[in-house]
XYZ file of C-alpha atoms in Angstrom:
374
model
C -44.357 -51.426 -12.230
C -41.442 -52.570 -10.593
C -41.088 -51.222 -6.908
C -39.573 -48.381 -5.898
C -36.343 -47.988 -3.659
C -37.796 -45.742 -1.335
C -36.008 -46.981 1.574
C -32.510 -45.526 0.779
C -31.421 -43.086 -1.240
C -27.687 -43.218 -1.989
C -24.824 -41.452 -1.411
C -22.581 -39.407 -3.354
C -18.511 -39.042 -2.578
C -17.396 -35.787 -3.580
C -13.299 -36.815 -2.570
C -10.622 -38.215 -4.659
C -12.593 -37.599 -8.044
C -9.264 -38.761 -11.260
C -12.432 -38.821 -14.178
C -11.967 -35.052 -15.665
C -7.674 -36.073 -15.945
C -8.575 -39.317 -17.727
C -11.395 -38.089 -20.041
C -14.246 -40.031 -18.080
C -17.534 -38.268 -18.538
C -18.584 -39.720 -14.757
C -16.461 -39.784 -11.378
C -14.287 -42.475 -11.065
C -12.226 -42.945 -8.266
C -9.350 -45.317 -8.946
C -7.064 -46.359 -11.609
C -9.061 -49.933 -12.173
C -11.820 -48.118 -12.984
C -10.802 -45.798 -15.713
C -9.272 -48.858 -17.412
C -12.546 -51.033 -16.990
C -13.928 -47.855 -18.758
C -11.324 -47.703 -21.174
C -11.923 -51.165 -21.736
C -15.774 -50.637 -22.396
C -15.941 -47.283 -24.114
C -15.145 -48.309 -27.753
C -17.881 -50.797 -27.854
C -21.001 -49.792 -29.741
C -24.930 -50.801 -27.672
C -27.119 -53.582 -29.045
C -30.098 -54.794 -28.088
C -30.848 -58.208 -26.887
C -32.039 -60.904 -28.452
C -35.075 -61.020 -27.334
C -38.926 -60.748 -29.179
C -42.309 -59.844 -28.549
C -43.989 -62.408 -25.674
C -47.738 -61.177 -26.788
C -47.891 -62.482 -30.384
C -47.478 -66.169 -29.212
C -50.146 -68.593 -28.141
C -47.859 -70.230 -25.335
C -48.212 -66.682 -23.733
C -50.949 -68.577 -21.324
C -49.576 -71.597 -20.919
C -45.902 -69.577 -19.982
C -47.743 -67.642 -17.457
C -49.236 -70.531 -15.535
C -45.741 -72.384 -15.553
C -43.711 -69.287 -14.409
C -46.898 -66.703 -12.807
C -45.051 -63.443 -12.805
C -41.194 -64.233 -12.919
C -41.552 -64.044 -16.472
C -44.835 -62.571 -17.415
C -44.974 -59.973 -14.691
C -41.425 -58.554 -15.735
C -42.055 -58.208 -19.213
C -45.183 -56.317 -18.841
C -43.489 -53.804 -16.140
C -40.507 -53.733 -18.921
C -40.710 -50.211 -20.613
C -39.437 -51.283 -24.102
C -39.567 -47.423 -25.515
C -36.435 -47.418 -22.691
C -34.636 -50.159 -24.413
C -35.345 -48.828 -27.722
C -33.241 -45.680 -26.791
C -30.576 -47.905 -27.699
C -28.550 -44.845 -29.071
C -29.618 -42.453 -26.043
C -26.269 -40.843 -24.737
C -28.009 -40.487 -21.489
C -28.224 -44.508 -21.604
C -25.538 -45.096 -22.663
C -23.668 -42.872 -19.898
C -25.459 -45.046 -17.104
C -24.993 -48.516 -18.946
C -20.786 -47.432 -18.793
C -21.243 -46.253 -15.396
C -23.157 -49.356 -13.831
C -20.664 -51.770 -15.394
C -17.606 -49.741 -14.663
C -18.074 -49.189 -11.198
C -19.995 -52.121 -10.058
C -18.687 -54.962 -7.226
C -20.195 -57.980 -5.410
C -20.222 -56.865 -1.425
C -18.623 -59.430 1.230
C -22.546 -59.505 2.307
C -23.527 -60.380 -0.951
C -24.939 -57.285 -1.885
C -24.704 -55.700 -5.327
C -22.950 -52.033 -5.149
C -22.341 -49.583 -7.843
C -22.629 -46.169 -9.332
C -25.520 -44.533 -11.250
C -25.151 -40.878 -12.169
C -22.209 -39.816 -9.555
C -24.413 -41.752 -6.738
C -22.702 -44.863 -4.930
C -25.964 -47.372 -4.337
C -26.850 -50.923 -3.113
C -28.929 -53.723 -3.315
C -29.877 -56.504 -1.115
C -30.768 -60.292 -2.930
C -34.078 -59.573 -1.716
C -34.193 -56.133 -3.697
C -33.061 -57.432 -6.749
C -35.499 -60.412 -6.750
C -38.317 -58.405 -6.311
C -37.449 -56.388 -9.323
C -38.310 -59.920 -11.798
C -41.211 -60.971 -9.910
C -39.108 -63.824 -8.284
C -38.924 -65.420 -5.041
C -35.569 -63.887 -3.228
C -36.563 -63.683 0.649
C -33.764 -65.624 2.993
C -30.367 -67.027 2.103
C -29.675 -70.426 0.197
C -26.717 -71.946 2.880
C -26.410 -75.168 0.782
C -27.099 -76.871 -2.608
C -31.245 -77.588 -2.544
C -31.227 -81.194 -1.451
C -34.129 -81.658 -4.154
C -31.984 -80.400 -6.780
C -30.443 -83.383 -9.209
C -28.607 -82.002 -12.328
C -28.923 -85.268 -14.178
C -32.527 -85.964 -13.506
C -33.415 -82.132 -14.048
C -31.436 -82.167 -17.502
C -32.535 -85.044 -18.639
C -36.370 -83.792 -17.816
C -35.651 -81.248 -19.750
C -33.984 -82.999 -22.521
C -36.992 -85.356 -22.902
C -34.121 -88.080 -22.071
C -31.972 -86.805 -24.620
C -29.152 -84.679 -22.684
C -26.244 -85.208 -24.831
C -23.213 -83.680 -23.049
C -23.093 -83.220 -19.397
C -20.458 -80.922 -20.200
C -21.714 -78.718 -23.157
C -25.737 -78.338 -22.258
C -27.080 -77.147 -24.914
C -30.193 -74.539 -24.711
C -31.225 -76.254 -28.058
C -31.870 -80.062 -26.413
C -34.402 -78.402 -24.386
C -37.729 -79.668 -25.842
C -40.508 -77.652 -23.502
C -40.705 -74.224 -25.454
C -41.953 -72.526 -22.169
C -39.125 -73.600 -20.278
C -36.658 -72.572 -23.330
C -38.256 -69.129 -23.132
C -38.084 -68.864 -19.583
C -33.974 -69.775 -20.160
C -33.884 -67.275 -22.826
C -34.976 -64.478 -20.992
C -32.848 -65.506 -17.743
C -30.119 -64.834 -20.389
C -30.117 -62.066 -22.516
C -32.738 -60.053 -20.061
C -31.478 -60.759 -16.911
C -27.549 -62.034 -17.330
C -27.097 -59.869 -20.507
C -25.650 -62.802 -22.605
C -25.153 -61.923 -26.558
C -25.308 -65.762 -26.654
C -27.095 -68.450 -25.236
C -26.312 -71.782 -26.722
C -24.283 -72.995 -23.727
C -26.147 -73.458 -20.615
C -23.527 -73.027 -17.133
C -24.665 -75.048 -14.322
C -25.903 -72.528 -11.799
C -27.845 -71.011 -15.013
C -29.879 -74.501 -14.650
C -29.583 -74.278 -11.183
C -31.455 -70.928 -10.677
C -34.118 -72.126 -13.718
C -34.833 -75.100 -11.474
C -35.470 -73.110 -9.017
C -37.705 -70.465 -10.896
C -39.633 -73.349 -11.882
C -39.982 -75.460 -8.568
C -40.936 -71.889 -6.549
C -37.571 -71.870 -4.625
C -35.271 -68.986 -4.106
C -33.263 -67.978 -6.586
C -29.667 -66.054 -6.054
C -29.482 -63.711 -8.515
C -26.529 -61.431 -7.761
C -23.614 -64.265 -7.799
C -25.134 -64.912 -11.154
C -25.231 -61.131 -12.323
C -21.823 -60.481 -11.014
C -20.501 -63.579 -13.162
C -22.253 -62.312 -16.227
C -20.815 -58.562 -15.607
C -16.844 -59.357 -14.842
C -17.244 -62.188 -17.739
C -18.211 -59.118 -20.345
C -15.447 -56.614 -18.277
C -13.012 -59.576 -19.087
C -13.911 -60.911 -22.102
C -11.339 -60.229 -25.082
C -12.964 -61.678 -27.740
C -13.651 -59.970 -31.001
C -17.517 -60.173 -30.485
C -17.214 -58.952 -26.781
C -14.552 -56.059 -27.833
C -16.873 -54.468 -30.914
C -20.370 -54.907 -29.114
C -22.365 -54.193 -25.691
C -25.477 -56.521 -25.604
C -27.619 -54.969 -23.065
C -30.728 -56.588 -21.422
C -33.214 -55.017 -19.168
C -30.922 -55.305 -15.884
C -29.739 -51.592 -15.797
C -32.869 -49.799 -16.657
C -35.044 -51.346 -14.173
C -32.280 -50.728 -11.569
C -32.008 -46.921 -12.878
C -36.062 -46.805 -12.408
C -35.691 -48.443 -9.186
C -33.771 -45.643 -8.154
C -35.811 -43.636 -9.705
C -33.229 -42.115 -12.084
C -34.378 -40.232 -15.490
C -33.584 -42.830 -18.160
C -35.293 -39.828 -21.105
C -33.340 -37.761 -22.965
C -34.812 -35.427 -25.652
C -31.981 -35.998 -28.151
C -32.212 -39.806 -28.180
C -32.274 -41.451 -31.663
C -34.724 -44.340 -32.380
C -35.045 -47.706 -34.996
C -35.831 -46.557 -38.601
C -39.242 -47.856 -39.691
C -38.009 -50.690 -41.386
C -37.282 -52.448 -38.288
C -40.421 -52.081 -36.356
C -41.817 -55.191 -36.571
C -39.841 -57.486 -34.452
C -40.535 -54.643 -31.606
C -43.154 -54.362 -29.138
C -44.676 -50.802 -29.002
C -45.287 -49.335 -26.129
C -46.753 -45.406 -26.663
C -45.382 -44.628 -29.807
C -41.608 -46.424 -29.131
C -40.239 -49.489 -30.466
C -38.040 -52.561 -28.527
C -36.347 -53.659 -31.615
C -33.160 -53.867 -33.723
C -31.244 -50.267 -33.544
C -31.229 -48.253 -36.365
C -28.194 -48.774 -39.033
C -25.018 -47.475 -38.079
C -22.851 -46.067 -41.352
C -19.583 -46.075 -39.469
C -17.146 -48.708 -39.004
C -16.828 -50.827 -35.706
C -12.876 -50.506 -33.845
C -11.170 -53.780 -34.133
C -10.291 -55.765 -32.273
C -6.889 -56.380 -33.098
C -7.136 -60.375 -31.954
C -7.712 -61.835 -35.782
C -8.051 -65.140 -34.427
C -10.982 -64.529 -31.827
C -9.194 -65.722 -28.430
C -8.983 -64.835 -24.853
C -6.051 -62.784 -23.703
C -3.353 -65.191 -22.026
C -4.067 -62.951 -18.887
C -6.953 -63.998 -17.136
C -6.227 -61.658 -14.224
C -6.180 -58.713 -15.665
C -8.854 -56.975 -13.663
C -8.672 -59.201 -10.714
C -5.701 -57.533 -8.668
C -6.823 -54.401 -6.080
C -10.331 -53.802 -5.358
C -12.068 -54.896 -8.478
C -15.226 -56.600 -8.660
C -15.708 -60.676 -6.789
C -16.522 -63.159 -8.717
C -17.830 -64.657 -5.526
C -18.620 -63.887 -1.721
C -16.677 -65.624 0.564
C -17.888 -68.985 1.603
C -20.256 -68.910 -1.281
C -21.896 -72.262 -1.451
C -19.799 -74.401 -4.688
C -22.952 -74.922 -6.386
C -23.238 -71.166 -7.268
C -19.266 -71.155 -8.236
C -19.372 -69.528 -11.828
C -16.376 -71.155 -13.742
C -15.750 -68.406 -16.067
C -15.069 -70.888 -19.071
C -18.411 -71.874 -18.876
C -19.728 -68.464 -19.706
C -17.268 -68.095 -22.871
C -19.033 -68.584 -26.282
C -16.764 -68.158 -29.114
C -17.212 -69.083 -32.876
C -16.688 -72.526 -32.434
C -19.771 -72.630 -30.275
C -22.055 -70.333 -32.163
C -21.580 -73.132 -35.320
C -22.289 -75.995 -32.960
C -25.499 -74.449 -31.628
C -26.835 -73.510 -35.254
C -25.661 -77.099 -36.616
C -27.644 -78.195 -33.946
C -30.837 -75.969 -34.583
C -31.256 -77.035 -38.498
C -30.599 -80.636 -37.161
C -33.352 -80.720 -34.314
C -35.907 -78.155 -35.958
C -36.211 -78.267 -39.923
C -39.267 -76.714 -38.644
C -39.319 -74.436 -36.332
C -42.738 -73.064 -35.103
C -43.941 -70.392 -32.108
C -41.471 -69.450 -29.828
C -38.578 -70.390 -31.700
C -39.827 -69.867 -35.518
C -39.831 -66.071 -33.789
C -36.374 -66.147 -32.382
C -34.787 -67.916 -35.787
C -36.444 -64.831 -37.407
C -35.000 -62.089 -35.250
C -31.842 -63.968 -34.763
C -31.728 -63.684 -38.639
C -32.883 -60.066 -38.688
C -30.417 -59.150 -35.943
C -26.917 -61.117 -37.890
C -28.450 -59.062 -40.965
C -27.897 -56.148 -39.095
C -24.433 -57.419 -37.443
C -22.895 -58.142 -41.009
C -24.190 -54.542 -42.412
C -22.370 -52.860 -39.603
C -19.676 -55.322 -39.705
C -20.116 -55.539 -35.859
C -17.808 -58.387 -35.408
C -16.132 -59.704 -38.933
């Protein structure tokens, strides 16, 4: 299990309180908050794209490349948790993490669970995925070459050193372990594009150096706070981030009236007890939309960035760990280039990603029944 914050508690502010006059069902305590919340609250949960790790024979080889940063997490993961997809109890603390959350001047990670202001340390949050996060990275790791590290992981085939492409990657352990820095960790719907301190913190999971998760988190957040698109404005793609944080804190992620995946939908889960990670169960209403027919950002970029709001980086942040927000956007255009790509590169696709071109299939099934994002 993942350790316990027993060190600090958080605290509660009982002052200044706007969320009853602005329909909020948790306190809020500023006017950029209710309209981050605003901003959230039409969006229906989803699941990640993510699969079972014990039905593959790579399981073995994965854990010997990546010990317990990949492994370790997934076996601490409660799935039954995730599979409350529909929970309003989860769904109350997913709205209230993202709402309220913000990247310290220390490089901390703050934010709001349940009424309760709490932070984290890089340490703290490393230790919850098993990875190395003791000390501070001042500078770019002098080891670290993005050419020679892409094109090792290309198999000397890197294409564009500005597009890279998840799907040149030819080491199925080390697409995995990308995979599940993505949707689990960062909480990306997609993951065709690579950014460059994605690669930067895989090179590091895989070379044993420390990896700095919260610029990267942060990024990932404000990107889906921002993001206008009509994918981003019907859907919330959660990963495990939030419910090991809640557990961390020890916070009750049960609730008796929560609704689980039908039956017909069980096997892409893993089981843990007697509940399901897995595809949510259909929904028979329609999705709000977006009102943007042709899928692009809003002209104004800044829409969230004046007061307060969350950083998209510390001050004096080393530039390697910079998060150009453009390189986190993955519209349509994208999403065809990375599926051209697939039936290009693997007519036949086999382990690891036979089983995500199945759920990926299962999972736009579902999309297109509940016309999440047409």
């Amino acid at each position: 299990m993942p350790p316990r914050n027993n060190r600090r508690q958080g605290t509660r502010r009982q002052r200044g309180d706007i969320s009853q006059q602005h329909g909020v069902p948790f306190p809020v305590f500023n006017e950029e908050e209710v309209a981050i919340f605003k901003s959230l609250e039409p969006r229906h949960v989803t699941p990640p794209k993510w699969f079972d790790l014990s039905q593959h024979e790579q399981d073995a080889r994965l854990n010997r490349r990546f010990g317990s940063v990949i492994t370790g997490y997934i076996d601490s993961l409660s799935a039954g948790v995730l599979a409350r997809n529909k929970s309003p109890g989860f769904r109350e603390i997913m709205l209230e993490f993202i709402t309220t959350f913000k990247e310290g001047v220390t490089g901390n990670l703050t934010y709001r669970l349940k009424g309760t202001e709490y932070e984290l340390k890089e340490n703290e949050v490393a230790r919850l995925f098993g990875i190395d996060g003791h000390g501070r990275v001042g500078e770019h790791d002098e080891d670290y070459d993005l050419g020679n590290f892409w094109n090792y992981l290309t198999g000397g085939n890197p294409g564009s050193f500005d597009r890279l492409k998840a799907s040149r990657i030819h080491d199925d352990e080390v697409y995995v372990a990308y995979k599940f820095l993505a949707h689990v960790i960062l909480n990306k719907y997609e993951a065709s594009i690579i950014s460059k301190p994605e690669l930067y913190a895989l090179w590091c999971m895989m070379n044993g150096k420390t990896v700095r998760l919260i610029p990267l988190i942060s990024a990932s957040l404000i990107y889906i706070i921002k993001s206008r698109t009509k994918k981003s404005l019907a859907y919330l793609a959660f990963g495990g981030l939030i419910t090991m944080i809640a557990r961390f804190h020890d916070i009750d992620l049960d609730d008796d009236n929560a609704e689980y995946p039908s039956e017909e939908f069980k096997v892409t889960g893993r089981k843990v007890g007697n509940e399901w990670m897995t595809i949510p169960q259909n929904r028979e209403e329609e999705l709000p939309d977006s009102g943007n027919d042709d899928d692009d950002e809003v002209e104004d970029e800044d829409a969230f960035d004046e007061g307060a709001g969350p950083r998209r980086r510390v001050e004096n942040e080393p530039a390697y760990m910079e998060v150009d927000e453009r390189e986190l956007e993955e519209d349509d255009e994208d999403d065809a280039d990375y599926e051209e790509e697939e039936e290009e590169a693997y007519e036949e696709p086999s382990g690891w990603r036979a089983a995500e071109a199945r759920l990926n299939q299962r999972f736009d099934a579902w999309t297109r029944e509940n016309r999440v994002y047409q």
